[in-house]
Structures are given as structure tokens and as C-alpha cells.
Amino acid sequence: TQLLEQSPQFLSIQEGENLTVYCNSSSVFSSLQWYRQEPGEGPVLLVTVVTGGEVKKLKRLTFQFGDARKDSSLHITAAQPGDTGLYLCAGQHNNAGNMLTFGGGTRLMVKP
Amino acid sequence: EAGVTQSPTHLIKTRGQQVTLRCSPISGHTSVYWYQQALGLGLQFLLWYDEGEERNRGNFPPRFSGRQFPNYSSELNVNALELEDSALYLCASSLGGGRNQHFGDGTRLSIL
């Protein structure tokens, strides 16, 4: 079983603060995706990383894939209330038939 | 571009009944994935269809089944419903490679 552990599970911060969410596994992934899900909606794809050490930026969000492709992080700079939501990491193994293995999620609340 | 669409949005059933959920992928996507998001269990992979064939299934009993039609839309069927089947059922689609899976908003299934 390929497991993805996300931390922290819950995070409540004030507007303007920075935060980092971690996604760790003992397995190597061919790619890793980050999603954000809001209540009553499906997950929305934020980014896909595929190369060890890769860093991608999406406005105030920075995503990094570990050198060994076993872990990833999401850093948000100057968080805003609109960043509130459930953040999910999901890894893919090509030899597992394209399925995504999801982490348990990080529920972020940004207070104004 | 229209996203992944799912129907119905909500369903209420009783134990032992059968249910069919529907999914239309993004135009041009040939792969459809089904995931279950149950409270406290996170997102779990159910089924993957590509080019009309079932390619992989997760650790779910055979009463969970489905199919993919020539237009790439898909159905998920669940027989002999049990209380623990209460969950949000999410459909995702992608191009053949499986990366960048895009999700619909799901069908909320409640079993009484």
C-alpha cells in the first residue's frame, strides 16, 4: 500500500501569515498533484510536479517536489481568507494504473 | 470549455437498493476515474476506465461496478447499498496518460 501522509491536518492562521503544508511517503511517485477542495465542490487541480527537486509557483503558492520524489510541500505566502479550504496532495504510480493515492488533507482556515 | 459534469448532485437511498451515478468527462479526455470520499476516510480510488475498458479497480467489493460508453461518458453502479456507502462520489477525467486529473463536483449519496 502506498500511503501519503499530510501534515498538519488542521491549520488556523491570521490573514497575512505564511504557512507550509507537507506531504510525505515512503514510496516514489512518478508525479504528484496538489488540489484544493471547497465545501460542496470537487477538488480543483492546482499543480502537477513530476521531476525530483522541481519547484513551481502559482501566485503566492510555491510547490516543491522532493529530490527523491517521495515528498512534497506547499508554501503559501501572505495567506488570504480566499485561501481557506481543504488542500489535498495526491501521488501517482505509473505501475499502479494511473490511480491517484490521496493524502488525508490539510484543512486551512485563514481569518481576516 | 465545460468541465467534468456529474449527475445527480444528491441521492437518498435505503439499504439494499441499487444506484447509478453518471459522469461526462471533459471533451477530448478518454480516461474516467471514480473515487469515493467518505467522512473520515479521505479520497479512495474506485475504478478507472479508458477507451471503454476497465483498466484498474481499487479495494472495493464487486457490487461496485461501472462502464464507459463510446462517447467516453461513464456510469458507476452500486448494488445492495449499505450504510457505509454514504459518501461523496467523485468522477475525474484526464487524457490517456493519467496526469492532471480534473474532478467534477460529485454526487452526494446518503443511505438511510
mmCIF file of C-alpha atoms in Angstrom:
data_model
loop_
_atom_site.group_PDB
_atom_site.id
_atom_site.type_symbol
_atom_site.label_atom_id
_atom_site.label_comp_id
_atom_site.label_asym_id
_atom_site.label_seq_id
_atom_site.Cartn_x
_atom_site.Cartn_y
_atom_site.Cartn_z
ATOM 1 C CA THR A 1 0.000 0.000 0.000
ATOM 2 C CA GLN A 2 1.357 3.384 -0.978
ATOM 3 C CA LEU A 3 0.443 5.894 1.695
ATOM 4 C CA LEU A 4 0.676 9.656 1.649
ATOM 5 C CA GLU A 5 0.768 11.449 4.972
ATOM 6 C CA GLN A 6 -0.152 15.104 5.110
ATOM 7 C CA SER A 7 0.624 17.488 7.919
ATOM 8 C CA PRO A 8 -0.727 19.384 9.621
ATOM 9 C CA GLN A 9 -4.297 18.099 9.482
ATOM 10 C CA PHE A 10 -5.714 21.442 10.580
ATOM 11 C CA LEU A 11 -4.311 24.944 10.395
ATOM 12 C CA SER A 12 -5.935 28.178 11.527
ATOM 13 C CA ILE A 13 -3.974 31.351 10.854
ATOM 14 C CA GLN A 14 -4.451 35.091 10.517
ATOM 15 C CA GLU A 15 -4.513 36.874 7.190
ATOM 16 C CA GLY A 16 -1.003 37.809 6.096
ATOM 17 C CA GLU A 17 0.778 34.893 7.744
ATOM 18 C CA ASN A 18 2.848 32.323 5.873
ATOM 19 C CA LEU A 19 2.309 28.564 6.087
ATOM 20 C CA THR A 20 3.695 25.294 4.795
ATOM 21 C CA VAL A 21 1.846 22.017 4.250
ATOM 22 C CA TYR A 22 3.797 18.784 3.961
ATOM 23 C CA CYS A 23 3.078 15.579 2.073
ATOM 24 C CA ASN A 24 5.305 12.579 2.821
ATOM 25 C CA SER A 25 5.573 8.982 1.702
ATOM 26 C CA SER A 26 7.976 6.069 1.778
ATOM 27 C CA SER A 27 7.144 5.381 -1.876
ATOM 28 C CA VAL A 28 8.479 7.011 -5.002
ATOM 29 C CA PHE A 29 5.879 8.735 -7.144
ATOM 30 C CA SER A 30 6.077 9.390 -10.866
ATOM 31 C CA SER A 31 4.066 12.565 -10.355
ATOM 32 C CA LEU A 32 2.369 14.414 -7.560
ATOM 33 C CA GLN A 33 -0.626 16.702 -7.719
ATOM 34 C CA TRP A 34 -1.963 19.291 -5.311
ATOM 35 C CA TYR A 35 -5.666 20.039 -5.173
ATOM 36 C CA ARG A 36 -7.870 22.460 -3.240
ATOM 37 C CA GLN A 37 -11.406 21.479 -2.334
ATOM 38 C CA GLU A 38 -14.137 23.756 -1.011
ATOM 39 C CA PRO A 39 -17.352 22.572 0.668
ATOM 40 C CA GLY A 40 -19.871 21.112 -1.772
ATOM 41 C CA GLU A 41 -17.397 21.062 -4.641
ATOM 42 C CA GLY A 42 -14.931 18.666 -6.176
ATOM 43 C CA PRO A 43 -11.149 19.058 -5.820
ATOM 44 C CA VAL A 44 -9.618 21.645 -8.140
ATOM 45 C CA LEU A 45 -6.192 20.863 -9.563
ATOM 46 C CA LEU A 46 -3.588 23.453 -8.563
ATOM 47 C CA VAL A 47 -0.363 21.957 -9.884
ATOM 48 C CA THR A 48 1.367 18.781 -11.045
ATOM 49 C CA VAL A 49 5.054 18.151 -10.320
ATOM 50 C CA VAL A 50 6.962 15.360 -11.995
ATOM 51 C CA THR A 51 10.721 15.960 -11.650
ATOM 52 C CA GLY A 52 12.657 15.459 -8.407
ATOM 53 C CA GLY A 53 13.575 18.853 -6.948
ATOM 54 C CA GLU A 54 11.059 20.661 -9.141
ATOM 55 C CA VAL A 55 9.659 23.944 -7.845
ATOM 56 C CA LYS A 56 6.518 25.518 -9.276
ATOM 57 C CA LYS A 57 4.924 28.819 -8.342
ATOM 58 C CA LEU A 58 1.308 29.834 -8.666
ATOM 59 C CA LYS A 59 0.981 33.435 -7.487
ATOM 60 C CA ARG A 60 1.511 33.236 -3.697
ATOM 61 C CA LEU A 61 1.687 29.415 -3.693
ATOM 62 C CA THR A 62 5.013 27.586 -4.071
ATOM 63 C CA PHE A 63 5.083 23.830 -4.642
ATOM 64 C CA GLN A 64 8.187 21.679 -4.310
ATOM 65 C CA PHE A 65 8.746 18.024 -5.191
ATOM 66 C CA GLY A 66 11.427 16.286 -3.138
ATOM 67 C CA ASP A 67 14.653 15.198 -4.808
ATOM 68 C CA ALA A 68 13.756 11.539 -4.281
ATOM 69 C CA ARG A 69 10.156 12.107 -5.432
ATOM 70 C CA LYS A 70 8.805 10.789 -2.116
ATOM 71 C CA ASP A 71 7.650 14.048 -0.599
ATOM 72 C CA SER A 72 6.284 17.448 -1.480
ATOM 73 C CA SER A 73 5.468 20.744 0.166
ATOM 74 C CA LEU A 74 3.088 23.607 -0.442
ATOM 75 C CA HIS A 75 4.056 27.032 0.887
ATOM 76 C CA ILE A 76 1.601 29.914 0.927
ATOM 77 C CA THR A 77 2.918 33.432 1.385
ATOM 78 C CA ALA A 78 0.762 36.152 2.932
ATOM 79 C CA ALA A 79 -2.319 33.960 3.232
ATOM 80 C CA GLN A 80 -5.701 35.489 2.465
ATOM 81 C CA PRO A 81 -9.221 34.426 3.520
ATOM 82 C CA GLY A 82 -9.792 33.224 -0.041
ATOM 83 C CA ASP A 83 -7.111 30.571 0.536
ATOM 84 C CA THR A 84 -9.389 28.835 3.043
ATOM 85 C CA GLY A 85 -10.161 25.267 2.052
ATOM 86 C CA LEU A 86 -9.064 21.628 2.118
ATOM 87 C CA TYR A 87 -5.675 21.073 0.493
ATOM 88 C CA LEU A 88 -5.022 17.579 -0.832
ATOM 89 C CA CYS A 89 -1.864 16.038 -2.200
ATOM 90 C CA ALA A 90 -2.164 13.033 -4.496
ATOM 91 C CA GLY A 91 0.577 10.835 -5.874
ATOM 92 C CA GLN A 92 0.611 8.687 -8.942
ATOM 93 C CA HIS A 93 2.499 5.493 -9.677
ATOM 94 C CA ASN A 94 2.583 4.567 -13.322
ATOM 95 C CA ASN A 95 2.728 0.878 -12.405
ATOM 96 C CA ALA A 96 -0.452 1.270 -10.343
ATOM 97 C CA GLY A 97 -2.637 2.068 -13.317
ATOM 98 C CA ASN A 98 -2.883 5.848 -13.224
ATOM 99 C CA MET A 99 -4.822 5.842 -9.956
ATOM 100 C CA LEU A 100 -4.167 8.687 -7.540
ATOM 101 C CA THR A 101 -3.306 7.952 -3.918
ATOM 102 C CA PHE A 102 -4.526 10.836 -1.790
ATOM 103 C CA GLY A 103 -3.229 12.207 1.448
ATOM 104 C CA GLY A 104 -5.670 12.843 4.255
ATOM 105 C CA GLY A 105 -5.788 16.567 3.553
ATOM 106 C CA THR A 106 -4.978 19.770 5.389
ATOM 107 C CA ARG A 107 -7.920 21.911 6.354
ATOM 108 C CA LEU A 108 -6.810 25.552 6.260
ATOM 109 C CA MET A 109 -8.725 28.463 7.704
ATOM 110 C CA VAL A 110 -7.440 31.977 7.163
ATOM 111 C CA LYS A 111 -9.086 34.545 9.425
ATOM 112 C CA PRO A 112 -9.421 38.172 8.326
ATOM 113 C CA GLU B 1 -14.513 24.558 -22.006
ATOM 114 C CA ALA B 2 -17.019 22.575 -19.972
ATOM 115 C CA GLY B 3 -15.614 20.726 -17.015
ATOM 116 C CA VAL B 4 -16.464 17.269 -15.723
ATOM 117 C CA THR B 5 -20.188 17.036 -15.067
ATOM 118 C CA GLN B 6 -21.868 14.574 -12.723
ATOM 119 C CA SER B 7 -25.476 13.706 -12.076
ATOM 120 C CA PRO B 8 -27.419 13.636 -9.928
ATOM 121 C CA THR B 9 -25.958 16.026 -7.353
ATOM 122 C CA HIS B 10 -27.714 14.368 -4.448
ATOM 123 C CA LEU B 11 -29.351 10.985 -3.854
ATOM 124 C CA ILE B 12 -31.074 9.399 -0.894
ATOM 125 C CA LYS B 13 -31.472 5.625 -0.886
ATOM 126 C CA THR B 14 -32.211 2.894 1.618
ATOM 127 C CA ARG B 15 -30.198 -0.198 2.443
ATOM 128 C CA GLY B 16 -30.365 -2.920 -0.208
ATOM 129 C CA GLN B 17 -31.308 -0.611 -3.064
ATOM 130 C CA GLN B 18 -29.280 -0.047 -6.198
ATOM 131 C CA VAL B 19 -27.981 3.263 -7.589
ATOM 132 C CA THR B 20 -26.477 4.540 -10.840
ATOM 133 C CA LEU B 21 -24.307 7.639 -10.971
ATOM 134 C CA ARG B 22 -23.317 9.371 -14.195
ATOM 135 C CA CYS B 23 -20.270 11.291 -15.367
ATOM 136 C CA SER B 24 -19.404 13.233 -18.517
ATOM 137 C CA PRO B 25 -15.681 13.909 -18.961
ATOM 138 C CA ILE B 26 -14.010 16.982 -20.338
ATOM 139 C CA SER B 27 -14.160 16.979 -24.129
ATOM 140 C CA GLY B 28 -11.127 15.147 -25.525
ATOM 141 C CA HIS B 29 -10.435 13.186 -22.341
ATOM 142 C CA THR B 30 -10.561 9.425 -22.791
ATOM 143 C CA SER B 31 -9.915 8.293 -19.206
ATOM 144 C CA VAL B 32 -12.515 8.434 -16.463
ATOM 145 C CA TYR B 33 -11.831 7.719 -12.799
ATOM 146 C CA TRP B 34 -14.232 7.191 -9.901
ATOM 147 C CA TYR B 35 -13.308 7.992 -6.316
ATOM 148 C CA GLN B 36 -15.205 7.722 -3.042
ATOM 149 C CA GLN B 37 -14.828 10.449 -0.432
ATOM 150 C CA ALA B 38 -16.317 9.167 2.793
ATOM 151 C CA LEU B 39 -16.248 11.097 6.038
ATOM 152 C CA GLY B 40 -13.065 10.364 7.908
ATOM 153 C CA LEU B 41 -11.614 8.140 5.188
ATOM 154 C CA GLY B 42 -10.425 10.624 2.597
ATOM 155 C CA LEU B 43 -10.492 10.047 -1.139
ATOM 156 C CA GLN B 44 -10.277 6.396 -2.160
ATOM 157 C CA PHE B 45 -9.789 5.175 -5.730
ATOM 158 C CA LEU B 46 -12.664 3.054 -7.047
ATOM 159 C CA LEU B 47 -12.382 2.458 -10.789
ATOM 160 C CA TRP B 48 -10.531 3.590 -13.906
ATOM 161 C CA TYR B 49 -11.942 3.359 -17.419
ATOM 162 C CA ASP B 50 -10.078 4.136 -20.599
ATOM 163 C CA GLU B 51 -11.260 3.653 -24.179
ATOM 164 C CA GLY B 52 -14.310 1.755 -22.961
ATOM 165 C CA GLU B 53 -12.387 -0.786 -20.888
ATOM 166 C CA GLU B 54 -11.992 -1.161 -17.135
ATOM 167 C CA ARG B 55 -8.237 -0.705 -16.556
ATOM 168 C CA ASN B 56 -7.960 -0.888 -12.786
ATOM 169 C CA ARG B 57 -10.113 -1.069 -9.681
ATOM 170 C CA GLY B 58 -9.493 -0.195 -6.076
ATOM 171 C CA ASN B 59 -10.099 -2.253 -2.972
ATOM 172 C CA PHE B 60 -13.904 -2.257 -3.187
ATOM 173 C CA PRO B 61 -16.327 -5.194 -3.376
ATOM 174 C CA PRO B 62 -17.758 -6.383 -6.724
ATOM 175 C CA ARG B 63 -21.108 -4.697 -6.029
ATOM 176 C CA PHE B 64 -19.313 -1.531 -7.160
ATOM 177 C CA SER B 65 -19.138 -1.657 -10.938
ATOM 178 C CA GLY B 66 -19.398 0.609 -13.913
ATOM 179 C CA ARG B 67 -18.857 1.113 -17.565
ATOM 180 C CA GLN B 68 -17.653 3.630 -20.107
ATOM 181 C CA PHE B 69 -19.612 4.432 -23.234
ATOM 182 C CA PRO B 70 -18.283 5.137 -26.767
ATOM 183 C CA ASN B 71 -18.621 8.889 -26.112
ATOM 184 C CA TYR B 72 -16.348 8.381 -23.033
ATOM 185 C CA SER B 73 -19.072 9.159 -20.521
ATOM 186 C CA SER B 74 -19.297 6.736 -17.634
ATOM 187 C CA GLU B 75 -21.670 5.201 -15.119
ATOM 188 C CA LEU B 76 -20.954 3.914 -11.644
ATOM 189 C CA ASN B 77 -23.370 1.290 -10.333
ATOM 190 C CA VAL B 78 -23.620 0.253 -6.720
ATOM 191 C CA ASN B 79 -25.786 -2.732 -5.809
ATOM 192 C CA ALA B 80 -27.100 -3.858 -2.433
ATOM 193 C CA LEU B 81 -26.398 -0.491 -0.821
ATOM 194 C CA GLU B 82 -25.032 -0.494 2.715
ATOM 195 C CA LEU B 83 -24.976 2.309 5.281
ATOM 196 C CA GLU B 84 -21.207 2.728 4.873
ATOM 197 C CA ASP B 85 -21.692 3.531 1.187
ATOM 198 C CA SER B 86 -22.826 7.005 2.239
ATOM 199 C CA ALA B 87 -20.230 9.291 0.704
ATOM 200 C CA LEU B 88 -19.418 11.841 -1.962
ATOM 201 C CA TYR B 89 -18.697 10.012 -5.223
ATOM 202 C CA LEU B 90 -16.307 11.939 -7.415
ATOM 203 C CA CYS B 91 -15.584 11.438 -11.077
ATOM 204 C CA ALA B 92 -12.394 12.691 -12.706
ATOM 205 C CA SER B 93 -11.173 12.676 -16.283
ATOM 206 C CA SER B 94 -7.820 13.011 -17.971
ATOM 207 C CA LEU B 95 -6.019 12.487 -21.202
ATOM 208 C CA GLY B 96 -4.651 8.974 -21.632
ATOM 209 C CA GLY B 97 -1.526 9.489 -19.507
ATOM 210 C CA GLY B 98 -3.460 9.949 -16.279
ATOM 211 C CA ARG B 99 -1.734 13.065 -15.040
ATOM 212 C CA ASN B 100 -3.751 16.199 -14.419
ATOM 213 C CA GLN B 101 -6.987 14.532 -13.406
ATOM 214 C CA HIS B 102 -9.834 17.045 -13.274
ATOM 215 C CA PHE B 103 -12.756 16.406 -10.968
ATOM 216 C CA GLY B 104 -16.465 17.049 -11.122
ATOM 217 C CA ASP B 105 -18.391 18.305 -8.114
ATOM 218 C CA GLY B 106 -19.568 14.820 -7.197
ATOM 219 C CA THR B 107 -22.762 13.039 -6.263
ATOM 220 C CA ARG B 108 -23.645 13.054 -2.570
ATOM 221 C CA LEU B 109 -25.155 9.650 -1.753
ATOM 222 C CA SER B 110 -26.927 9.179 1.552
ATOM 223 C CA ILE B 111 -28.086 5.739 2.702
ATOM 224 C CA LEU B 112 -30.843 5.607 5.288
#
